[in-house]
CSV table of C-alpha atoms and ligand atoms in Angstrom, one decimal:
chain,number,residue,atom,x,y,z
A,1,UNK,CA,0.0,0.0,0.0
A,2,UNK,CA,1.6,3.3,-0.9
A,3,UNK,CA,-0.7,5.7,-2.3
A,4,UNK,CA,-0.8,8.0,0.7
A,5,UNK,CA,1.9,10.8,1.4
A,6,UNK,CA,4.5,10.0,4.4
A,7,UNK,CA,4.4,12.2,7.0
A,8,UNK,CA,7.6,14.8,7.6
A,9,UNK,CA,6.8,16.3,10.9
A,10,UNK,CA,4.1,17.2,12.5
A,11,UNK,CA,3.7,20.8,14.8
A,12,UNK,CA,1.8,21.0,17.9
A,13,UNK,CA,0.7,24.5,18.8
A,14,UNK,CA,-1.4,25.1,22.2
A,15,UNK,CA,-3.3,27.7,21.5
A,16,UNK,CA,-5.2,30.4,24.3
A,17,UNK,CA,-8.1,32.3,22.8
A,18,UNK,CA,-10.5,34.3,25.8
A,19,UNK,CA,-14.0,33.9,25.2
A,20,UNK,CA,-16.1,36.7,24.4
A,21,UNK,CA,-18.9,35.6,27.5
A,22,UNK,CA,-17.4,33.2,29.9
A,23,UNK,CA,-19.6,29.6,29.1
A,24,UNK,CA,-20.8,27.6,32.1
A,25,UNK,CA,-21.6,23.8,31.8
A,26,UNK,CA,-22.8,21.6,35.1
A,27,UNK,CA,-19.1,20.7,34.8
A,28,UNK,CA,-17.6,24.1,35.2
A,29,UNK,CA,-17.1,27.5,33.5
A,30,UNK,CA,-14.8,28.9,30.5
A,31,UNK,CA,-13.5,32.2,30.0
A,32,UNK,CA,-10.2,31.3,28.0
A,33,UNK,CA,-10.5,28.5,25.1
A,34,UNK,CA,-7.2,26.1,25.2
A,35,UNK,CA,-6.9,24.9,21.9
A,36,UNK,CA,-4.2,22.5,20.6
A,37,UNK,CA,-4.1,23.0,17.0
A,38,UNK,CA,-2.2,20.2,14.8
A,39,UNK,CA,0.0,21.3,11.2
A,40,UNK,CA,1.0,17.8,9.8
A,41,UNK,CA,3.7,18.3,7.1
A,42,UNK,CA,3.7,15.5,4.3
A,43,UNK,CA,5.5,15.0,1.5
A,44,UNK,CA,2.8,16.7,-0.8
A,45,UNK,CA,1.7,19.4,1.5
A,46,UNK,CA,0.1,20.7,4.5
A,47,UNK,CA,-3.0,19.4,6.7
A,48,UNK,CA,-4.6,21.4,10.0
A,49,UNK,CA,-6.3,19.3,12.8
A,50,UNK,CA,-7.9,20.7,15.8
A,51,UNK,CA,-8.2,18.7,19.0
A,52,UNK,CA,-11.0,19.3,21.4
A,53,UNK,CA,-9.9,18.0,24.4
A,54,UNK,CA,-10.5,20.5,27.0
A,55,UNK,CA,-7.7,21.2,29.6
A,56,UNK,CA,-9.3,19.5,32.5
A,57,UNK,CA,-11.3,15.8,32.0
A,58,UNK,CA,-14.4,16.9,32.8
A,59,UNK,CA,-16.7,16.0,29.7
A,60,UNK,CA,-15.3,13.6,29.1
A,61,UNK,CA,-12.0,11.6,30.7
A,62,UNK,CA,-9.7,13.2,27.7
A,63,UNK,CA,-8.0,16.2,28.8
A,64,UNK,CA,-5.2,18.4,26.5
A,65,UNK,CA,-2.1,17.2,28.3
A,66,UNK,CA,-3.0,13.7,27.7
A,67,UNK,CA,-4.0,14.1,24.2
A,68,UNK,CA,-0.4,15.9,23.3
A,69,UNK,CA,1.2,13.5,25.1
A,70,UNK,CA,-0.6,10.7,23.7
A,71,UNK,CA,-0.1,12.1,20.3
A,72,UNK,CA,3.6,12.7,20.4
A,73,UNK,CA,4.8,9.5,22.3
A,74,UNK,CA,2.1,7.2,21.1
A,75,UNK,CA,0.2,7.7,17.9
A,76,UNK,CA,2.8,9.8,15.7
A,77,UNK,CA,5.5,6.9,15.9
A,78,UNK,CA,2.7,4.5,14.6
A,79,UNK,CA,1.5,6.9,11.8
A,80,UNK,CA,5.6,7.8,10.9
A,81,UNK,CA,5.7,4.0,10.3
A,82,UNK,CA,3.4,3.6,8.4
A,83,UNK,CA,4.9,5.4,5.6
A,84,UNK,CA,3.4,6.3,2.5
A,85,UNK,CA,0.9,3.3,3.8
A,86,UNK,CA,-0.8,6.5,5.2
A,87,UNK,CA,-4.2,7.6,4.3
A,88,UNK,CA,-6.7,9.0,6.0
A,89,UNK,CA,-8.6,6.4,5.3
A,90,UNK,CA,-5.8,3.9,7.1
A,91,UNK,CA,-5.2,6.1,10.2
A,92,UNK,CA,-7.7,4.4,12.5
A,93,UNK,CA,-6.6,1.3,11.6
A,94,UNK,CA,-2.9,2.7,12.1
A,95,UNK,CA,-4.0,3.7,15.9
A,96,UNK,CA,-5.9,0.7,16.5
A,97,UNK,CA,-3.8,-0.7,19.1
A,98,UNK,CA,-3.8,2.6,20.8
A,99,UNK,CA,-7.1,2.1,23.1
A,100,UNK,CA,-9.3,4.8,23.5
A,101,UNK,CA,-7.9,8.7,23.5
A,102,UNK,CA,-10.7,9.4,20.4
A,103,UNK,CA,-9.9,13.3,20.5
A,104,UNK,CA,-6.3,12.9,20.3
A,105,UNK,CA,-7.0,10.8,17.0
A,106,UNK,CA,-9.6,12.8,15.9
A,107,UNK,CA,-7.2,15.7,15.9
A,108,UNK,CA,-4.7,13.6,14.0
A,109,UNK,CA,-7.5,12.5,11.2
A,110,UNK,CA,-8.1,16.0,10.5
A,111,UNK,CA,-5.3,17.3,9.9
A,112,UNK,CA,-3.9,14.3,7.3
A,113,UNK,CA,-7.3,14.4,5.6
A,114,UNK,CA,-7.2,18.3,5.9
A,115,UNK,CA,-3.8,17.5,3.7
A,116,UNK,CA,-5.1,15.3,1.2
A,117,UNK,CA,-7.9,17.2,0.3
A,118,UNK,CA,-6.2,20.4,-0.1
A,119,UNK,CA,-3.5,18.4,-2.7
A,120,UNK,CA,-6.2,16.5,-4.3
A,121,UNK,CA,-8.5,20.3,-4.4
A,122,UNK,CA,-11.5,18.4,-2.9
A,123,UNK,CA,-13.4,19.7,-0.3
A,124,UNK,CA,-14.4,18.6,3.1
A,125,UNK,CA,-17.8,18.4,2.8
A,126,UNK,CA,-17.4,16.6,-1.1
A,127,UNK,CA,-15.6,14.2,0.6
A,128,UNK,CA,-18.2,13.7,3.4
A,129,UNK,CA,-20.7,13.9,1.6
A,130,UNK,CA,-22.2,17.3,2.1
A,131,UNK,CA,-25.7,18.0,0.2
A,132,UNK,CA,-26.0,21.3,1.2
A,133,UNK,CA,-24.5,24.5,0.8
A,134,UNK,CA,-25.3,25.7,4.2
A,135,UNK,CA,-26.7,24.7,7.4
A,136,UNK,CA,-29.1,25.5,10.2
A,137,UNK,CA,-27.4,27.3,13.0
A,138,UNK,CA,-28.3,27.1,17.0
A,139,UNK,CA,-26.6,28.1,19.9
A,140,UNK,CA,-25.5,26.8,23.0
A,141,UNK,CA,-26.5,28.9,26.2
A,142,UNK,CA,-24.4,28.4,28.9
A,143,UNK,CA,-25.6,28.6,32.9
A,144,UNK,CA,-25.7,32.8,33.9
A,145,UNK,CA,-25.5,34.3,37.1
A,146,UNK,CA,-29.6,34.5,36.9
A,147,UNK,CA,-32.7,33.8,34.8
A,148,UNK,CA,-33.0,37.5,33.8
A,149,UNK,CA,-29.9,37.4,32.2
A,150,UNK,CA,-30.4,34.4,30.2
A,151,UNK,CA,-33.2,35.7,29.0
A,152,UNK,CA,-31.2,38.9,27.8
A,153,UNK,CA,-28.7,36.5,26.6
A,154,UNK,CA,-31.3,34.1,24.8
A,155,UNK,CA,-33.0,37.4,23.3
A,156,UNK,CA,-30.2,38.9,21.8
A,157,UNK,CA,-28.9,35.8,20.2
A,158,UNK,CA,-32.4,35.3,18.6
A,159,UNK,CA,-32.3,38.6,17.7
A,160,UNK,CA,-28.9,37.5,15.7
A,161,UNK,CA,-31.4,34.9,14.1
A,162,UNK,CA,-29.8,31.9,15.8
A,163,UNK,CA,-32.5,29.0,14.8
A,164,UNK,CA,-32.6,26.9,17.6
A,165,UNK,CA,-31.8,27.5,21.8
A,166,UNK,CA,-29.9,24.9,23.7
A,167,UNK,CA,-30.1,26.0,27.2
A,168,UNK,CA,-27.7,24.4,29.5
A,169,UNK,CA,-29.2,22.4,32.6
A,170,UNK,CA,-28.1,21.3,36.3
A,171,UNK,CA,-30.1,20.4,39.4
A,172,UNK,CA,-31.1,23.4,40.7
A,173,UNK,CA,-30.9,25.4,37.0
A,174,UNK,CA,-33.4,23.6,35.1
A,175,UNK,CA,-37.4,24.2,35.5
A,176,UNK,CA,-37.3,28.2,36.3
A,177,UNK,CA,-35.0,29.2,33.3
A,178,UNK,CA,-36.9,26.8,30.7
A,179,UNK,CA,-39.8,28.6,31.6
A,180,UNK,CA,-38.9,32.1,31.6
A,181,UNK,CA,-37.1,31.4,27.9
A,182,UNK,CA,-40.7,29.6,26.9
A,183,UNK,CA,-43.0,32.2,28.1
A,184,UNK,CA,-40.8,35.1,26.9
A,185,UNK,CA,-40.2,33.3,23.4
A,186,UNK,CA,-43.2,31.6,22.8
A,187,UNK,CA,-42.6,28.8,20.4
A,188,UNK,CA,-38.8,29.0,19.3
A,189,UNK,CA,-37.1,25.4,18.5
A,190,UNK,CA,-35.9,24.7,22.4
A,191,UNK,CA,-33.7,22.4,24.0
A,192,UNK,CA,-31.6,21.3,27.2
A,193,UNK,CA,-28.4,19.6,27.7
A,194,UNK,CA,-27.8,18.5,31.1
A,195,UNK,CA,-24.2,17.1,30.6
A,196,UNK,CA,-25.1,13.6,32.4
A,197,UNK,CA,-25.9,16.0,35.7
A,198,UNK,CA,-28.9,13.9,36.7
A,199,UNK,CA,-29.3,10.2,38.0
A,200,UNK,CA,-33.0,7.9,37.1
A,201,UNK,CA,-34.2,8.8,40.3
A,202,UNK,CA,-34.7,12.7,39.6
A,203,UNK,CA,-37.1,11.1,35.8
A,204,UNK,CA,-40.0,12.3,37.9
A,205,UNK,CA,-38.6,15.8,38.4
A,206,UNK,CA,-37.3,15.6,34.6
A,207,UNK,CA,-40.7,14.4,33.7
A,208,UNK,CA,-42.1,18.1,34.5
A,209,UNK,CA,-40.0,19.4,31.3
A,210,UNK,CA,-42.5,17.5,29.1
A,211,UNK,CA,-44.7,20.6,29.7
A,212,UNK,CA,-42.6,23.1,27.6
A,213,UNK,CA,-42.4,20.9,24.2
A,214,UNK,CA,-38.5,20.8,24.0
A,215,UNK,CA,-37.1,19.6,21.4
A,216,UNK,CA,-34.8,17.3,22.8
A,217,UNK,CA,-33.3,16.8,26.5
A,218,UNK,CA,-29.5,16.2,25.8
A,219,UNK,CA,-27.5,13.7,27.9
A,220,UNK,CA,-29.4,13.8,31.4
A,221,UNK,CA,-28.0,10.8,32.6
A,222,UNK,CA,-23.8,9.5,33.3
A,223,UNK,CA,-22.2,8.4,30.0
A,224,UNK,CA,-22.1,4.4,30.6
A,225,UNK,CA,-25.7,4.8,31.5
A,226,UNK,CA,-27.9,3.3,28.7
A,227,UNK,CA,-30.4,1.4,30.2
A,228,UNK,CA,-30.9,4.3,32.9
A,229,UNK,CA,-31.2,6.1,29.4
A,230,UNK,CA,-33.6,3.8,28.3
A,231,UNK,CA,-36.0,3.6,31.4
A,232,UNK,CA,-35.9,7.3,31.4
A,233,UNK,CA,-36.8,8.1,27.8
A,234,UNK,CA,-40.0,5.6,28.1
A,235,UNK,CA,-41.0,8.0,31.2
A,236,UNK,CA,-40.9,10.9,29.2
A,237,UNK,CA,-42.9,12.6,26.3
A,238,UNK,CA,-39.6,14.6,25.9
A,239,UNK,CA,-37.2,13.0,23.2
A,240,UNK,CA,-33.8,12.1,24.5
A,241,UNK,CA,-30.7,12.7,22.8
A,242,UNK,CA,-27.2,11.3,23.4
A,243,UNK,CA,-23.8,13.2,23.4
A,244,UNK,CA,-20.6,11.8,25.7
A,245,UNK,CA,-22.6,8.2,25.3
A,246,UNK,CA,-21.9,8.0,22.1
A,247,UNK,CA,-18.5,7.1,21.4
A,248,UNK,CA,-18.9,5.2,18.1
A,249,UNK,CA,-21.2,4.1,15.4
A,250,UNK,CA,-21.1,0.8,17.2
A,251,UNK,CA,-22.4,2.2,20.3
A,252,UNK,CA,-24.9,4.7,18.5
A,253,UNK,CA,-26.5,1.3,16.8
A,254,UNK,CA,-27.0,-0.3,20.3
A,255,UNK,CA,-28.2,3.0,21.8
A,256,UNK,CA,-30.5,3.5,19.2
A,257,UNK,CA,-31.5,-0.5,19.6
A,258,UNK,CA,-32.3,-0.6,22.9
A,259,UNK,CA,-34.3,2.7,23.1
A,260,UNK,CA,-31.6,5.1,24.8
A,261,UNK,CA,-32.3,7.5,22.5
A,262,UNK,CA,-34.0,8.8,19.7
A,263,UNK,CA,-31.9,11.5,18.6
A,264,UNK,CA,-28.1,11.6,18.4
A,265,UNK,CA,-25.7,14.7,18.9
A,266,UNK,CA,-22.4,14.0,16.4
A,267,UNK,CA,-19.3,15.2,17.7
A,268,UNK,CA,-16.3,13.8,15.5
A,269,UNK,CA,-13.9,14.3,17.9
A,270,UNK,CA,-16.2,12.1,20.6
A,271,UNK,CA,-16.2,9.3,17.9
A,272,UNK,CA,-12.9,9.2,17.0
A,273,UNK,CA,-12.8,11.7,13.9
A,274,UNK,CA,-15.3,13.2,11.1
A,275,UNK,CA,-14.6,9.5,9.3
A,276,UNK,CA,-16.4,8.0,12.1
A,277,UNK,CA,-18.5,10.7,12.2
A,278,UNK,CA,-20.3,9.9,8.7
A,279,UNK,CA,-20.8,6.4,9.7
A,280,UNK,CA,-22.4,7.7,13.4
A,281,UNK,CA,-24.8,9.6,10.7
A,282,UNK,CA,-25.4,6.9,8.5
A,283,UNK,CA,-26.5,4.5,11.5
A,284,UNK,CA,-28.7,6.9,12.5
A,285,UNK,CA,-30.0,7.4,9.4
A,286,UNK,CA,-31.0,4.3,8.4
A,287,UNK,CA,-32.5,3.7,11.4
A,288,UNK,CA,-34.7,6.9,11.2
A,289,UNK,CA,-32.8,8.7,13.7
A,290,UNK,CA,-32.6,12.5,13.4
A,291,UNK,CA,-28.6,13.6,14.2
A,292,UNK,CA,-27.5,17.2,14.7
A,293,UNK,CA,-23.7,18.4,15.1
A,294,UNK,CA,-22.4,18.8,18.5
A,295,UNK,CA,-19.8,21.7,19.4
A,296,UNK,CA,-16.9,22.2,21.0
A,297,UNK,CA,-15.9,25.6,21.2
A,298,UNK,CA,-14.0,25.2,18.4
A,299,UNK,CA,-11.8,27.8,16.4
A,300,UNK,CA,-12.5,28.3,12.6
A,301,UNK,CA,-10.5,25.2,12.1
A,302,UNK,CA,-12.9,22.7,13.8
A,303,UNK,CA,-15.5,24.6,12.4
A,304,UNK,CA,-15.1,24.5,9.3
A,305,UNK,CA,-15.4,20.7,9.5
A,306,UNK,CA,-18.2,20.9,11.6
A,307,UNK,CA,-20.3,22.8,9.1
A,308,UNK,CA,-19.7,20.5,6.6
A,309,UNK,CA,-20.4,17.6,8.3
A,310,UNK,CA,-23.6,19.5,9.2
A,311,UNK,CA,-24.7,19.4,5.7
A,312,UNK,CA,-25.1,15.9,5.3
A,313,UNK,CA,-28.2,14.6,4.9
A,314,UNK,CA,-29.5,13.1,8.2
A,315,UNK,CA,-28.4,15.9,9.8
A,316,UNK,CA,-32.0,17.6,9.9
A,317,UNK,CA,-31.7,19.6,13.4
A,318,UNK,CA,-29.9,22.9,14.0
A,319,UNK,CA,-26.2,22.1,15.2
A,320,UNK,CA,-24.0,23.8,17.8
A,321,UNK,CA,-22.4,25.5,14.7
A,322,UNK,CA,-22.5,29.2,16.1
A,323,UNK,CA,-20.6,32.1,14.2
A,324,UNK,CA,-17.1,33.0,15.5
A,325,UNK,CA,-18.4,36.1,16.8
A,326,UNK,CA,-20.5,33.9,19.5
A,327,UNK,CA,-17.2,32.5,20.7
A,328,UNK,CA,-14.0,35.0,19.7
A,329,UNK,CA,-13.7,38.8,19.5
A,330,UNK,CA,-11.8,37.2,16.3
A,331,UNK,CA,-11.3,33.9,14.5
A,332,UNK,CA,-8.4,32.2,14.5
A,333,UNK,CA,-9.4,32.2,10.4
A,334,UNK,CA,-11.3,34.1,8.2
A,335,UNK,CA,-14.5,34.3,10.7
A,336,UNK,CA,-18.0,32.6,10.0
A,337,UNK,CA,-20.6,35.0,9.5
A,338,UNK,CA,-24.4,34.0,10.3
A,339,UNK,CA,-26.6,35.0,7.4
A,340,UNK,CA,-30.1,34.4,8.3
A,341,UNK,CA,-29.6,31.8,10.8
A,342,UNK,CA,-27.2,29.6,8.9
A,343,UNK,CA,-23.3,29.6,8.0
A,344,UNK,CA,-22.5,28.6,4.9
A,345,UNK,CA,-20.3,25.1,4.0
A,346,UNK,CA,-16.5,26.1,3.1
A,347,UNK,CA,-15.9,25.1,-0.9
A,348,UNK,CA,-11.8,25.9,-1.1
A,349,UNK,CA,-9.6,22.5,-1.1
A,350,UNK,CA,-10.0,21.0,2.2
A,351,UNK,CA,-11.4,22.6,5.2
A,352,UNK,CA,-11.3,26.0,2.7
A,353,UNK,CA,-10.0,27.8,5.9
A,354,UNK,CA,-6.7,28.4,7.4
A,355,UNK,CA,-5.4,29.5,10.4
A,356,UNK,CA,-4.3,33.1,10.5
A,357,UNK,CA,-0.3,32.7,10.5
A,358,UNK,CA,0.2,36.2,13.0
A,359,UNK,CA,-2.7,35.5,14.9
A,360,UNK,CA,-1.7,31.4,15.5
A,361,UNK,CA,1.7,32.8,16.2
A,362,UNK,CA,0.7,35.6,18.9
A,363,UNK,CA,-2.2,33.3,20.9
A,364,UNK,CA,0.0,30.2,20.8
A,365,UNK,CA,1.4,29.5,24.6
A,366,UNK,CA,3.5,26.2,23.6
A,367,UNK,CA,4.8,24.9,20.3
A,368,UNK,CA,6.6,22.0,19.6
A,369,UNK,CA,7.3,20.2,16.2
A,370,UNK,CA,8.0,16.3,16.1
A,371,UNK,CA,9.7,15.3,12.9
A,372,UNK,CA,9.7,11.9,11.6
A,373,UNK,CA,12.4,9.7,12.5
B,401,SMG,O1,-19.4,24.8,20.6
B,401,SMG,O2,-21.1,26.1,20.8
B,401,SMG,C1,-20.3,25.2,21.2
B,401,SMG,C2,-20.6,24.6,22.5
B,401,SMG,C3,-21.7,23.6,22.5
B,401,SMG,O3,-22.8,23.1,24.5
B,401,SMG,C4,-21.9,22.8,23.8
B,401,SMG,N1,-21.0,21.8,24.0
B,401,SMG,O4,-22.1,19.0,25.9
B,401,SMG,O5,-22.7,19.7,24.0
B,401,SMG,C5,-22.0,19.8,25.0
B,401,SMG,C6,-21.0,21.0,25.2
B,401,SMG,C7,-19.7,20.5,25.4
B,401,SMG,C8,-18.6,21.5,25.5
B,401,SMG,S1,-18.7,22.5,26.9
B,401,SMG,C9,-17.2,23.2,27.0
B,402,MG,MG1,-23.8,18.0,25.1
């Protein structure tokens, strides 16, 4: 096998970006995005990757030491060895051995796929297997200091023309906000994401969010949890939707099969990469399952890929795929600009985005470059 193009070296750059409105989770609050942005060199160009590990394991149990440490010391020897046997296609089965750490791959797919797109002059969502030039556009509300604020906060991002709300829940946040956003909004597409902050037995005090026609409740319940899933979502009128469950296509087949869920949030970087990703959608697809694109705070870079995996077809609900200005006073690329509630899909070779070189050189806090051997 020797139609891919060896890897040269590969740059790591951690990368601080402060966030425009500090973003609370039931996990803890934001106001500085750590980044650790990938450059692969190969013998017939350049490829940009964007992990989303965040700097402490509290989504999920990857954090962004572990990931650069797993990718320089474990998963860029195997990918150096493996020559011009490299593909993007090949890299998962490179890193097979390598158990788990699926946002330290991720990252890694990216950026080599990022490279063979751009020297083939295909883009990312051709080679997914985008059908739309743009995509629907929600936004992630994170937990404020009170209900009033949210709903300034929820108000002027609707006013931006944001199609959906996700509103963030915890015990203790959930009921009150959800009903000050319904009764100030009327009928806006809304939605909850709990970040697995609730156990089975608080279903009956979940059950009481039935009466404000969400969309979807996101992730209520602790990641391994899929029967507690599956009791709760046959409790509720509510659909559930998965996120840090779903950690492959495997996984979103046997959630799907034993009723966890009904609706799946796609994250590549949860799954292992945006590979991955398309086969997360085209489980869920087949088996009449709507899917929407997860976020991760992510820079232009991620982005990018996110938007164009948003355009596929089973992706039918609004994504996390908010403009830069709702994250960064600027981009670390050319920014993405909301027009009427949607961002449109890159077309240039590859991600059709790239990272600003003064902008990646003044925000990055640690840079190292790994050659091959
Ligand atoms: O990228 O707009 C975004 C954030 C979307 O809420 C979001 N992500 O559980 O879905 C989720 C969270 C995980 C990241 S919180 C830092
Ligand atoms: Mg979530």
């Amino acid at each position: 096998m020797a139609d891919g193009a060896a890897l040269t070296a590969v740059e790591l750059h951690r990368v601080e970006i402060p966030l425009v409105t500090p973003f609370r989770t039931s996990f803890g609050t934001q106001s500085v995005r750590t980044a650790l942005v990938l450059r692969v060199r190969t013998e017939r160009g350049d490829g940009w990757g964007e992990c989303v590990a965040e700097l402490e394991p509290l989504y999920s149990s990857e954090f962004l030491d572990a990931a650069e440490l797993v990718i320089a010391d474990h998963l860029l020897p195997r990918l150096f060895a493996a020559g011009r046997g490299l593909t993007a296609d090949a890299l998962a089965g490179v890193l097979a051995s390598v158990k788990g750490h699926r946002m330290a791959k991720a990252a890694l797919e990216m950026a080599v796929l990022d490279a063979e797109l751009r020297a083939e002059g295909v883009s990312f969502g051709a080679r997914l297997g985008a059908v739309r030039t743009a995509v629907d556009c929600g936004v992630s509300v994170g937990i404020p200091e009170s209900v009033e604020a949210l709903v300034e906060l929820v108000g002027r991002y609707l006013a931006q023309g944001y199609r959906r709300v996700k509103l963030k829940i915890e015990p203790g946040w959930d009921l009150e906000p959800v009903r000050a956003v319904r009764e100030r909004f009327g009928g806006i597409a809304l939605q909850v994401d709990a970040n697995a902050a609730y156990t089975l037995a608080d279903a009956e005090h979940l059950r009481a969010l039935d009466a404000f026609e969400l969309v979807l409740i996101e992730q209520p319940l602790p990641e391994d949890d899929l029967r507690g899933h599956a009791e709760l979502a046959a409790r509720l009128r509510t659909p559930l939707c998965l996120d840090e469950s779903i950690t492959s296509a495997r996984v979103a087949a046997e959630a799907i099969s034993v009723g966890a869920c009904s609706i799946v949030n796609v994250k590549a970087g949860r799954v292992g990469g945006y590979l991955e990703a398309v086969r997360v959608h085209d489980v869920c697809r087949a088996a009449g399952v709507a899917v929407w694109c997860g976020g991760m705070l992510e820079t232009g870079l991620g982005r990018a890929a996110n938007v164009a995996l948003a355009a596929l077809p089973g992706f039918t609900l609004p994504g996390d795929t908010s403009a830069s200005e709702r994250y960064w006073v600027q981009d670390l690329t050319d920014p993405f600009v909301l027009h009427d509630g949607r961002l449109a899909v890159p077309t240039g070779p590859g991600l059709g985005v790239e990272p600003d070189p003064d902008r990646l050189r003044a925000w990055t806090t640690v840079r190292r470059s790994v050659p091959a051997p």
